[in-house]
Coordinates of C-alpha atoms and ligand atoms in Angstrom, one line a residue:
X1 CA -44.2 -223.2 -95.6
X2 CA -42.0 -220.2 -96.3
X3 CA -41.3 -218.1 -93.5
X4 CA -39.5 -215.3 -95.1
X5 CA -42.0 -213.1 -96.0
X6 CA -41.9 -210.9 -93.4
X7 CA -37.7 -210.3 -94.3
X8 CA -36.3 -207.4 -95.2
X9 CA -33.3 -205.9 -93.3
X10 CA -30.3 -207.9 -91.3
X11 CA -32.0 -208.1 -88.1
X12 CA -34.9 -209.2 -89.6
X13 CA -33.0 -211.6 -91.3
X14 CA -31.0 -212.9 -87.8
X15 CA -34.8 -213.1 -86.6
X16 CA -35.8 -215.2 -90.0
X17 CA -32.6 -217.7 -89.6
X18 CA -33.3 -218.5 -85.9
X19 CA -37.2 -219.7 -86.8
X20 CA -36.5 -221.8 -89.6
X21 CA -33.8 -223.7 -87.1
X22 CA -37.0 -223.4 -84.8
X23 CA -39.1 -224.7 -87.3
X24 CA -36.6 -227.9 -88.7
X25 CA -36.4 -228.6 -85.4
X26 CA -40.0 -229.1 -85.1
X27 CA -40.6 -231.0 -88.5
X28 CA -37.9 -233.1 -87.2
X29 CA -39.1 -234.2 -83.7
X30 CA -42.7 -234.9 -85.0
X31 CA -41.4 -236.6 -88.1
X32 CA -45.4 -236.8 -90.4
X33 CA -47.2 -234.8 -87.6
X34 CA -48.6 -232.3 -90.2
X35 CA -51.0 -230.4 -88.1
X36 CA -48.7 -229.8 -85.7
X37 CA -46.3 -228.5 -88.2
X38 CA -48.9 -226.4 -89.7
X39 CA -49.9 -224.6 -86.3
X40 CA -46.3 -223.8 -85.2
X41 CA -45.3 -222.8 -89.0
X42 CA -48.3 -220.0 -89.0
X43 CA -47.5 -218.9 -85.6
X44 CA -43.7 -218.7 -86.4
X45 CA -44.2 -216.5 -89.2
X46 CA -46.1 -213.9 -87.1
X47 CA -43.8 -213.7 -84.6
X48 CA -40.7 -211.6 -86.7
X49 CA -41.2 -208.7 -85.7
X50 CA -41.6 -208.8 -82.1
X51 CA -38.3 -210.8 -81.8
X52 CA -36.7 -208.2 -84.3
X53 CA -37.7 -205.9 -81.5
X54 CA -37.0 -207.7 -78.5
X55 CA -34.3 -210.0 -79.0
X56 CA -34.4 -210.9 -75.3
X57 CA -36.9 -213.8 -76.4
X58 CA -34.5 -215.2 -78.6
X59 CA -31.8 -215.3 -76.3
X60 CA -33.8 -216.9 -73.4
X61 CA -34.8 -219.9 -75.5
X62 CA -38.1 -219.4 -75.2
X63 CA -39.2 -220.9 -78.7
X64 CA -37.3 -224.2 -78.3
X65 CA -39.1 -224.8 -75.3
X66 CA -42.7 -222.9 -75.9
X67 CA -42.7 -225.6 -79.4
X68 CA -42.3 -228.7 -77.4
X69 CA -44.8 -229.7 -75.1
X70 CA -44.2 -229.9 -71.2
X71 CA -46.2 -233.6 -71.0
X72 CA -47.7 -235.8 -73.7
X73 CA -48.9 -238.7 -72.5
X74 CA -50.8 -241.9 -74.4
X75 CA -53.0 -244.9 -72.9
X76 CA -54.5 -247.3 -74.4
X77 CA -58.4 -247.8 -73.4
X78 CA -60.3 -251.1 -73.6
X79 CA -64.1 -250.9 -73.3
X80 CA -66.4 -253.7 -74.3
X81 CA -69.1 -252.9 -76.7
X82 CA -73.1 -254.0 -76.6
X83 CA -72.1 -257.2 -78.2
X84 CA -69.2 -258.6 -75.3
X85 CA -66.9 -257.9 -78.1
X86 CA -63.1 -256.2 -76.5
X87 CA -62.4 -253.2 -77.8
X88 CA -59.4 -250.7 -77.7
X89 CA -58.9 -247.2 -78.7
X90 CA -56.0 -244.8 -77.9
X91 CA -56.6 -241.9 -75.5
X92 CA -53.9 -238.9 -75.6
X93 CA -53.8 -236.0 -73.4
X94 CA -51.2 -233.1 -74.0
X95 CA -50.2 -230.9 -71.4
X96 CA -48.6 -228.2 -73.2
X97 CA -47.3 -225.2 -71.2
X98 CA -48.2 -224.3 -67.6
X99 CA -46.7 -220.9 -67.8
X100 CA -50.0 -219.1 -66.9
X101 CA -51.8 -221.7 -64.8
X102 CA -53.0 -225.1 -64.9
X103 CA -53.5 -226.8 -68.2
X104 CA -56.8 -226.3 -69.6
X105 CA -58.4 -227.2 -73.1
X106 CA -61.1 -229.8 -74.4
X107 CA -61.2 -233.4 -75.1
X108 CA -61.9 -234.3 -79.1
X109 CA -64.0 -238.1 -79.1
X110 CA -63.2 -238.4 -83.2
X111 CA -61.4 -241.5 -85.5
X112 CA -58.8 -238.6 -87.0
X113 CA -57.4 -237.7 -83.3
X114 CA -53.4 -238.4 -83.2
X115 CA -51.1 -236.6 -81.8
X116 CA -50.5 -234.3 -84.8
X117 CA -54.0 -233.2 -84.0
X118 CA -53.8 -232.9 -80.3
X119 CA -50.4 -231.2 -80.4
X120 CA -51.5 -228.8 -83.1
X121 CA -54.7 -227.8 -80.7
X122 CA -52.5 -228.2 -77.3
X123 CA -50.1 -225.7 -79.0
X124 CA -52.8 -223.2 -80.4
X125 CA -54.8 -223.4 -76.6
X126 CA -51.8 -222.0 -74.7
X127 CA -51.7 -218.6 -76.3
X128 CA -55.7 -218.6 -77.0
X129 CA -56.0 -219.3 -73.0
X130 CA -53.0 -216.4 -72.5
X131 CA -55.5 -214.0 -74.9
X132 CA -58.3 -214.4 -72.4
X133 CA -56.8 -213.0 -69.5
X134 CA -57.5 -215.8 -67.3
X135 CA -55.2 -217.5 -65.3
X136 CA -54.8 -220.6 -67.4
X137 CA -51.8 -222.8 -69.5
X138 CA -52.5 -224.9 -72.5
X139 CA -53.7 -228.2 -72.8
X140 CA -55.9 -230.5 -75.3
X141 CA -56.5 -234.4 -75.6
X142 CA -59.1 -237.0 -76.8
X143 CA -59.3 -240.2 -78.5
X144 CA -59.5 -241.6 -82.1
X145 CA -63.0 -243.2 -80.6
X146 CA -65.6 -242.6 -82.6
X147 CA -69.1 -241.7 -81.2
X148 CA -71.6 -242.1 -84.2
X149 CA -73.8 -245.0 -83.4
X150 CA -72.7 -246.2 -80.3
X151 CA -75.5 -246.7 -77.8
X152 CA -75.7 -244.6 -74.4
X153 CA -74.3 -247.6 -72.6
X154 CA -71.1 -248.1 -74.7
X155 CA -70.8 -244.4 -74.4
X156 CA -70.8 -244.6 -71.2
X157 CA -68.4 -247.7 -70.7
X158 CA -66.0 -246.0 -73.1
X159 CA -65.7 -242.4 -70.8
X160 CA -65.7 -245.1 -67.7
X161 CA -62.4 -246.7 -69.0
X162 CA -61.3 -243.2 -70.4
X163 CA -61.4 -241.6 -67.2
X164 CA -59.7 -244.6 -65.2
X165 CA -56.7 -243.5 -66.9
X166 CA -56.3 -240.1 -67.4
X167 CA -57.9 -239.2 -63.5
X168 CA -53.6 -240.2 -62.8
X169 CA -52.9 -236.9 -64.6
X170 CA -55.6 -234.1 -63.5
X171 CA -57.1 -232.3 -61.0
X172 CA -58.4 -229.2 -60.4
X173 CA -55.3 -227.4 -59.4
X174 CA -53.0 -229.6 -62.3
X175 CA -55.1 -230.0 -65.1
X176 CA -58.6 -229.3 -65.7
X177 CA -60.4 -230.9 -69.3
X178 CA -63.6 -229.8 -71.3
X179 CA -65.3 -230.8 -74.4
X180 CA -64.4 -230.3 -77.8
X181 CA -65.6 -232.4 -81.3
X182 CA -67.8 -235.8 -80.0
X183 CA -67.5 -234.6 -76.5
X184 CA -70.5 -232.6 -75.1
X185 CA -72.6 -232.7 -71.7
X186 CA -73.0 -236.4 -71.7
X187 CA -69.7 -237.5 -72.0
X188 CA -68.4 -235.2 -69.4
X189 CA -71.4 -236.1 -66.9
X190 CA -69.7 -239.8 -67.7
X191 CA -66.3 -238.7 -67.0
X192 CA -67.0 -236.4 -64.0
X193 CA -68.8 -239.5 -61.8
X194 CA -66.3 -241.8 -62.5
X195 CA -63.4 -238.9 -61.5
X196 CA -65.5 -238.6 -58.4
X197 CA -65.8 -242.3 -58.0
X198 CA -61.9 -243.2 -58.5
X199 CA -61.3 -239.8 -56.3
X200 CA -63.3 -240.4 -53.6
X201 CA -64.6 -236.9 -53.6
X202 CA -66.7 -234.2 -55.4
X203 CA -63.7 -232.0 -56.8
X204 CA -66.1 -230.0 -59.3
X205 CA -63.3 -227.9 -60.4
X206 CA -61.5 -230.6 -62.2
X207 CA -63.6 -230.9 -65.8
X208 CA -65.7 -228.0 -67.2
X209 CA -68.9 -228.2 -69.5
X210 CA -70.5 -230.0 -66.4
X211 CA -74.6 -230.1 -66.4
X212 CA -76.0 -227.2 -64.7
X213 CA -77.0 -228.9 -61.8
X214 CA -73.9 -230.4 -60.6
X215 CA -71.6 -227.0 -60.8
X216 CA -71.7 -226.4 -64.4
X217 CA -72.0 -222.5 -65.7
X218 CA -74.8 -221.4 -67.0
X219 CA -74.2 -219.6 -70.6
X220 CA -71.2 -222.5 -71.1
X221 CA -73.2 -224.6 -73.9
X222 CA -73.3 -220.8 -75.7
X223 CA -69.9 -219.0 -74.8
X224 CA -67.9 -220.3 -78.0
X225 CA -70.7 -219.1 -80.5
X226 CA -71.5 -216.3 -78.6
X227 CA -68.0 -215.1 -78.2
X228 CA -67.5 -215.9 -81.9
X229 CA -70.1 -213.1 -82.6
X230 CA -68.7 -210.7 -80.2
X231 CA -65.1 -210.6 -81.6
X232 CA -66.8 -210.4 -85.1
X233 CA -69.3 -207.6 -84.0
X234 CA -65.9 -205.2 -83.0
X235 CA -64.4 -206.4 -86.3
X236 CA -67.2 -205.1 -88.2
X237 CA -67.8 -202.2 -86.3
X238 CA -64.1 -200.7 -86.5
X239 CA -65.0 -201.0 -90.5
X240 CA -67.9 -199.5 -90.3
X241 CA -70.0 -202.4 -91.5
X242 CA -72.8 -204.4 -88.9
X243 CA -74.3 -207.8 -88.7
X244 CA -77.4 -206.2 -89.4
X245 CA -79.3 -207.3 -92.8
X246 CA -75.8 -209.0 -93.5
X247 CA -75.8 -212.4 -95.0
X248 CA -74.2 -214.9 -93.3
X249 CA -72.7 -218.4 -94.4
X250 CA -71.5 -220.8 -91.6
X251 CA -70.6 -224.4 -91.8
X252 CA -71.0 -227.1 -89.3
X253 CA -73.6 -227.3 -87.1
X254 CA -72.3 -228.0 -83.3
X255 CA -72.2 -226.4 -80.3
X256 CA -70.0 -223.9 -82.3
X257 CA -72.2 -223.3 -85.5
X258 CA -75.4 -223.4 -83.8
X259 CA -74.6 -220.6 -81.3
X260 CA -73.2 -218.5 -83.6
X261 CA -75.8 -218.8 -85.6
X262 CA -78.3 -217.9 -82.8
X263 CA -76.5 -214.5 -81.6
X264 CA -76.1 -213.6 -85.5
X265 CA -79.5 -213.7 -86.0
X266 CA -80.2 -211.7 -82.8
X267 CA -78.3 -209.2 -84.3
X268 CA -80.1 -209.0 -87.6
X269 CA -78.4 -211.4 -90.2
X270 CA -79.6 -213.5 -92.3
X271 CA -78.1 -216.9 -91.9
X272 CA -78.3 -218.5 -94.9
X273 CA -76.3 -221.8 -94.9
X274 CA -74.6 -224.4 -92.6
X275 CA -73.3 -227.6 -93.0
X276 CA -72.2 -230.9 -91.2
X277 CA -69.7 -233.9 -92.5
X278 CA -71.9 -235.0 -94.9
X279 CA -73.2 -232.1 -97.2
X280 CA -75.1 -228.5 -97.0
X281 CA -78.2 -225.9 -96.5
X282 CA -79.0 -223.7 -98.2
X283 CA -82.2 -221.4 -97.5
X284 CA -82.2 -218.2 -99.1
X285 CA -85.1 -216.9 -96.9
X286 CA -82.8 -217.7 -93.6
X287 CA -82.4 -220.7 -92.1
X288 CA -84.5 -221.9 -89.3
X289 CA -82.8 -222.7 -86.3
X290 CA -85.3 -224.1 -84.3
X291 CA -85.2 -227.1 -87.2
X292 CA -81.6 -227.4 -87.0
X293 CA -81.5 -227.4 -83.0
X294 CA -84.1 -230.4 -83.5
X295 CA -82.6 -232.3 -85.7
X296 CA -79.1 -232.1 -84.7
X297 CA -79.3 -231.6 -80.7
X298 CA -82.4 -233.4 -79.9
X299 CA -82.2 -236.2 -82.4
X300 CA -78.5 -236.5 -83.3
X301 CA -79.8 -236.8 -86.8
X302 CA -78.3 -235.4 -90.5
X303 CA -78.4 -231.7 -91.9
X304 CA -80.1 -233.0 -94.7
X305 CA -83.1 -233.9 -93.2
X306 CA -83.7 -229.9 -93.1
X307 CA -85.3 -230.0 -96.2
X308 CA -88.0 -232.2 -95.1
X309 CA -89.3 -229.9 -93.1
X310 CA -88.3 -227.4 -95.2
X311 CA -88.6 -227.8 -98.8
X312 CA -88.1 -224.1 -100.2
X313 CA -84.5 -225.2 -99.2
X314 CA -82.2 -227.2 -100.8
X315 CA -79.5 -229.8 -99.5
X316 CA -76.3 -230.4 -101.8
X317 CA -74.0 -233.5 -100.7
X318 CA -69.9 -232.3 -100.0
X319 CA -68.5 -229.8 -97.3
X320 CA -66.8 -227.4 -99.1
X321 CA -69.6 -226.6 -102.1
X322 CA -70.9 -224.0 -99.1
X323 CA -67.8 -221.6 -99.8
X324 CA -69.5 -220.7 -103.0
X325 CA -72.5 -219.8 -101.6
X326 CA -72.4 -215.6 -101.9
X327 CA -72.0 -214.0 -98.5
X328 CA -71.1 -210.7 -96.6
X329 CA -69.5 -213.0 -93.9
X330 CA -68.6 -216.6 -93.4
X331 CA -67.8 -218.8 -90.3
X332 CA -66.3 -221.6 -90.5
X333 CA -67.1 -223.1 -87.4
X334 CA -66.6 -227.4 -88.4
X335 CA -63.3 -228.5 -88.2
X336 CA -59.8 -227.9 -89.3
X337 CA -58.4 -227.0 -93.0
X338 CA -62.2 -227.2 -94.3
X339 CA -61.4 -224.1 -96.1
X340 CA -58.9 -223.8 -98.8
X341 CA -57.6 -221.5 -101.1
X342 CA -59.8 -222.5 -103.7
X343 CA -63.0 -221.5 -101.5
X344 CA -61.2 -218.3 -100.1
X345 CA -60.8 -217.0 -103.8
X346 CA -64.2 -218.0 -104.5
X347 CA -65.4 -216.4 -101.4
X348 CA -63.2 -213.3 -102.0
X349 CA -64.9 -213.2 -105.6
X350 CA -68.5 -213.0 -104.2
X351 CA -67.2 -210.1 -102.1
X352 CA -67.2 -211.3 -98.7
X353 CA -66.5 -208.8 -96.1
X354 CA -65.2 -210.7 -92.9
X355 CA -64.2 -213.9 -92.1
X356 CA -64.0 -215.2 -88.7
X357 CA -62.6 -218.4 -87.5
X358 CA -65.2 -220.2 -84.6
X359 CA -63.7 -223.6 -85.3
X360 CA -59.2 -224.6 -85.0
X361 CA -57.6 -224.3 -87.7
X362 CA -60.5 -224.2 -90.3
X363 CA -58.4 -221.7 -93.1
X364 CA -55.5 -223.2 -94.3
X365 CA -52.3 -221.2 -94.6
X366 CA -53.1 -220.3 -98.3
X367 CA -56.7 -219.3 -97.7
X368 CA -55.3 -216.7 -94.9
X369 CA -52.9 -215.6 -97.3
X370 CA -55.7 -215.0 -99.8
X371 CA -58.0 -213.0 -97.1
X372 CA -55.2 -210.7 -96.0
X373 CA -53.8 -210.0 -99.7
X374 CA -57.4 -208.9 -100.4
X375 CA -58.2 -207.2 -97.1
X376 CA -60.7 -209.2 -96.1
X377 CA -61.6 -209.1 -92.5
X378 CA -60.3 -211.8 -90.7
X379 CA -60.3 -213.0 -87.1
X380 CA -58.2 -215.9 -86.2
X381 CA -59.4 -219.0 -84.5
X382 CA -57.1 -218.0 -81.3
X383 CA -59.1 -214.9 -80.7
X384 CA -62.4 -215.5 -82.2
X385 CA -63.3 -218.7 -80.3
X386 CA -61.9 -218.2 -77.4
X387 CA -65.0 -217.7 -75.3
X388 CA -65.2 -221.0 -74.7
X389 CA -62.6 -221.0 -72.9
X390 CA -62.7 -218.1 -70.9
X391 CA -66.5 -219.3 -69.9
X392 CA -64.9 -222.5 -69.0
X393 CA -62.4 -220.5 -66.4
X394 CA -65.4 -218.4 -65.0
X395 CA -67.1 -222.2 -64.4
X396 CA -63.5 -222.7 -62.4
X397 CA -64.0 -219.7 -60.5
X398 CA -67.7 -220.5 -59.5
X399 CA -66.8 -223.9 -58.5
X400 CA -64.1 -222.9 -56.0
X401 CA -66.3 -219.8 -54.6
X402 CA -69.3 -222.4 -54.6
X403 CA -71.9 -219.9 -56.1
X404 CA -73.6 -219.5 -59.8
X405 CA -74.1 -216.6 -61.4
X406 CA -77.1 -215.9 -63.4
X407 CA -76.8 -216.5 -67.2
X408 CA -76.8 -212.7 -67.8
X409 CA -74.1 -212.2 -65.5
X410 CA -71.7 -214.8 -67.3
X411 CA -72.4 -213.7 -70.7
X412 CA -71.5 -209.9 -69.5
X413 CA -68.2 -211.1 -68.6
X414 CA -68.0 -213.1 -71.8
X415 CA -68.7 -209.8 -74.4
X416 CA -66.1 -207.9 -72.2
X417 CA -63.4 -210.7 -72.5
X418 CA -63.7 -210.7 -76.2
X419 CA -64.1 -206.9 -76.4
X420 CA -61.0 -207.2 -74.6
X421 CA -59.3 -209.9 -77.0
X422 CA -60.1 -207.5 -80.2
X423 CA -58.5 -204.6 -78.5
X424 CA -55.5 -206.1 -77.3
X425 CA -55.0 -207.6 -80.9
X426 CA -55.8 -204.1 -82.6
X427 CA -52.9 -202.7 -79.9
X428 CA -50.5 -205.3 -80.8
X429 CA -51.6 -204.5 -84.6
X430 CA -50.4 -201.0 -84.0
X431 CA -47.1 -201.4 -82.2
X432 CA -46.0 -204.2 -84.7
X433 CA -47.6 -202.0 -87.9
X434 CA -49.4 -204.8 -88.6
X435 CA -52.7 -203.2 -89.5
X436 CA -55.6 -205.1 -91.2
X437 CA -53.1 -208.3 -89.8
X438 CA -55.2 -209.7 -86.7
X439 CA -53.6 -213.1 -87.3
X440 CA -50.1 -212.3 -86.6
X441 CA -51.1 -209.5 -83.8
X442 CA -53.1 -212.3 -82.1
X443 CA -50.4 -214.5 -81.8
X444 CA -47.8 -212.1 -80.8
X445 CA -50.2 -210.4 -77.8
X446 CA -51.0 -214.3 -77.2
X447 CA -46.8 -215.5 -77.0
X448 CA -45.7 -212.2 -75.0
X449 CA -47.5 -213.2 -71.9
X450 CA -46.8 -216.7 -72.2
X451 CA -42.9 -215.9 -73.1
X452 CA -43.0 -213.5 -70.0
X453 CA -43.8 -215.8 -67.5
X454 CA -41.8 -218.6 -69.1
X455 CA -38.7 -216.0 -68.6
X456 CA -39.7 -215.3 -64.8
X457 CA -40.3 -218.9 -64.0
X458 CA -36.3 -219.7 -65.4
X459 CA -35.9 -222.6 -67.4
X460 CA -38.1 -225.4 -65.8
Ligands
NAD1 N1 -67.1 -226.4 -78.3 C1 -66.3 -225.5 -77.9 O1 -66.4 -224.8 -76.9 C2 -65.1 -225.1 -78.8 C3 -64.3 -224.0 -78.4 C4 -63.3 -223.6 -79.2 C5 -63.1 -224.1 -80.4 N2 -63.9 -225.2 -80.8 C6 -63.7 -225.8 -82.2 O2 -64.8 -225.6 -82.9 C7 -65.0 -226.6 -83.9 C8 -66.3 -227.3 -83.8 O3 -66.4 -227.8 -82.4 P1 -67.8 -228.1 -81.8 O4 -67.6 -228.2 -80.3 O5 -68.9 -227.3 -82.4 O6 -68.0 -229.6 -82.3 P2 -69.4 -230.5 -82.6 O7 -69.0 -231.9 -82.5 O8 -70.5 -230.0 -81.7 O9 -69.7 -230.0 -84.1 C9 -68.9 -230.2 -85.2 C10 -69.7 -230.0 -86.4 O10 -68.9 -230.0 -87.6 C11 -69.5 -230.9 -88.6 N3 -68.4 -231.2 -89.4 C12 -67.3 -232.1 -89.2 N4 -66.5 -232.1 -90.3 C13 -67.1 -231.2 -91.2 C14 -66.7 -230.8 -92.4 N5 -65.6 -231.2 -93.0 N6 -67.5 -229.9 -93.1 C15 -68.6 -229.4 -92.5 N7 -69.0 -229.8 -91.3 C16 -68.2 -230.7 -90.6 C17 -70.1 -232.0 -87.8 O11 -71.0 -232.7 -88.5 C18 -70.7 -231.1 -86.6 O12 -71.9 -230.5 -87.1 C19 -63.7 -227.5 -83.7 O13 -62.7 -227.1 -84.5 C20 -63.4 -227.2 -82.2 O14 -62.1 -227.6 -81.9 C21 -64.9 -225.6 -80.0

């Protein structure tokens, strides 16, 4: 990736020659980690101005240490499936920085999780977490286990065995896992009763994403979507533009997609599109999200089933064939790099407005590129979904004052976190001149409290 766009005078040249070292570093230590290159490369880039203006970051090291993580640790876990039959998968957790607070960030259940994947999301989490406000560092982990078509039982034998090992690394005070791709309220029922089993205790602080009736938050299965909306809503509104009577393309259809969906609609779009591994929706009259909440949360089945009980619409096999679908604003909400520059051009083409980022990584560094050369709106993954997160920290907080608030109370807090992430990204827009550039402010107003701390906390 070239990292010297942002160059122009000496200093910002000093600036340019210290974060390619940074970077070759990087590429060297996780020789073939490509996510992980690809995450710290984006974020490096967006960072030449601030250190052009406060060297101080430079000289305290903070990038050699903030790129490597604090812990990463690897297990193997056997489980033995509904036929006797032994089997192993690996379990990673990555406990990236604890500058802010205790690790925090999801578990991904999917057959792509490595450690280029969980360092790439371990990385991105610690300055997503820092955006929030809350007092939380950066962690992510999973396994290359792969949920579709497992029964309940092997589900259950697999979070069992999952748990055994990684209970030696968290706690509620240490470390503190949720969720993420193939992990939802089942699996972390699973791996919360065998934490309290190995434990000995009911420490409900230590996983979030819990069941309501055993100290989960209410408003937790909608915070990512939700907050998604929210961030978009003050994107669109400093423009001028609103999410009512827009069209709306998302793909996926997960937690993330399918919440999204629901507060767009409340607001008056038209959703006209989403997606999961397999293929796509389309359903020029709107799509009905009672259907997809059926198909895909109550029966675990396919998008394409949609059209059965819809036949107006139609289903087209392939992920990325959604992009072309004309829109005023698209989500991508699925998974990483599932929208490239081909589909940004495209999109930019059909004259998309805003573009903002529910799912990690889902615009590669070309599509960005595209959106910001043609002053599209765009709101970076860091800010845009980080209402999950910050939901999961007021489920923390509830679970050490042993109360629940009311679902209107939590999502309250939730719109004013991400009011709050827009305008601390529009003020770091402004003191950087960064204008129409939420992906670099974002990561600078993410690293500066992150660096902060790390400098008042000495090298450790
Ligand atoms: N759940 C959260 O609270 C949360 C918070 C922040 C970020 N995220 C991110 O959001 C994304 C989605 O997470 P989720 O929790 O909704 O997971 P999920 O497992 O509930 O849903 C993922 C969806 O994406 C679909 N999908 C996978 N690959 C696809 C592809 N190439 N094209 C189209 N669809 C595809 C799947 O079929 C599924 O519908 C991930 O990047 C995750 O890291 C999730």
């Amino acid at each position: 990736m070239n990292l010297t766009k942002a160059m122009s005078t000496d200093n910002t040249k000093r600036v340019h020659d210290y974060l390619d070292e940074i970077y070759t570093t990087v590429v060297k230590r996780n020789y073939s980690e490509k996510e992980f290159h690809q995450a710290v490369a984006l974020f490096l880039r967006s960072l030449v101005p601030l250190l052009a203006k406060y060297p101080i970051y430079m000289e305290k090291g903070i990038l050699e240490q903030i790129t490597e993580p604090e812990r990463l640790i690897t297990f193997r876990v056997p489980w033995v499936d509904d036929n006797g039959k032994t089997r192993v998968n690996r379990g990673l957790r990555v406990q990236f920085n604890s500058a802010l607070g205790p690790y925090k960030g999801g578990l991904r259940f999917h057959p792509s999780v490595d450690s280029s994947i969980i360092k790439f999301l371990g990385f991105e989490q610690t300055f997503k977490n820092s955006l929030t406000g809350q007092p939380i560092g950066g962690g992510k982990g999973g396994a290359d286990f792969d949920p579709k078509g497992k029964s309940d039982n092997e589900i259950m034998r697999f979070c069992q065995s999952f748990m055994m090992e990684l209970s030696k690394y968290i706690g509620p005070n240490v470390d503190i896992p949720a969720g993420d791709i193939g992990v939802g309220a089942r699996e972390i029922g699973y791996m919360f009763g065998q934490y309290k089993k190995i434990r000995g205790a009911f420490e409900a602080g230590v996983l979030t994403g819990k069941g309501i009736g055993y100290g989960g938050s209410l408003g937790r299965t909608e915070s990512t979507g939700y907050g998604t909306i929210y961030f978009l809503q003050e994107m669109l509104k400093d423009s001028g533009f609103s999410l009512k009577g827009s069209t709306v393309v998302v793909s996926g259809s997960g937690n993330v997609s399918i919440y999204a969906m629901e507060k767009a609609m409340e607001l008056g779009a038209r959703i006209v599109a989403c997606s999961d591994s397999n293929g796509y929706i389309y359903d020029s009259n709107g799509i009905n999200l009672e259907t997809v909440k059926q198909i895909k949360e109550v029966n675990a089945g396919r998008i394409s089933e949609y059209v059965n009980k819809h036949p107006e619409a139609s289903y087209s096999e392939g992920c990325s064939g959604i992009w072309t679908i004309p829109c005023d604003v698209a989500l991508p909400c699925a998974t990483q790099n599932e929208l490239d520059e081909q589909a940004a051009l495209t999109l930019v083409r059909n004259n998309v407005k805003a573009v903002a980022e529910g799912a990690n990584m889902p615009s590669t560094p070309e599509a960005i590129d595209v959106f910001l050369e043609n002053k599209v709106l765009f709101g970076p993954a860091k800010a845009v979904n980080a209402g999950g997160v910050a939901v999961s920290s007021l489920e923390m907080s509830q679970n050490s004052m042993r109360l629940s608030w009311t679902f209107e109370e939590v999502d309250e807090k939730l719109h004013e976190i991400m009011k709050n992430i827009y305008q601390n990204c529009i003020d770091a827009a402004e003191e950087f001149e960064l204008e129409g550039n939420l992906e670099a402010a974002a990561n600078i107003a993410g690293f500066r409290k992150v660096a902060d701390a790390m400098i008042a906390q000495g090298v450790v």
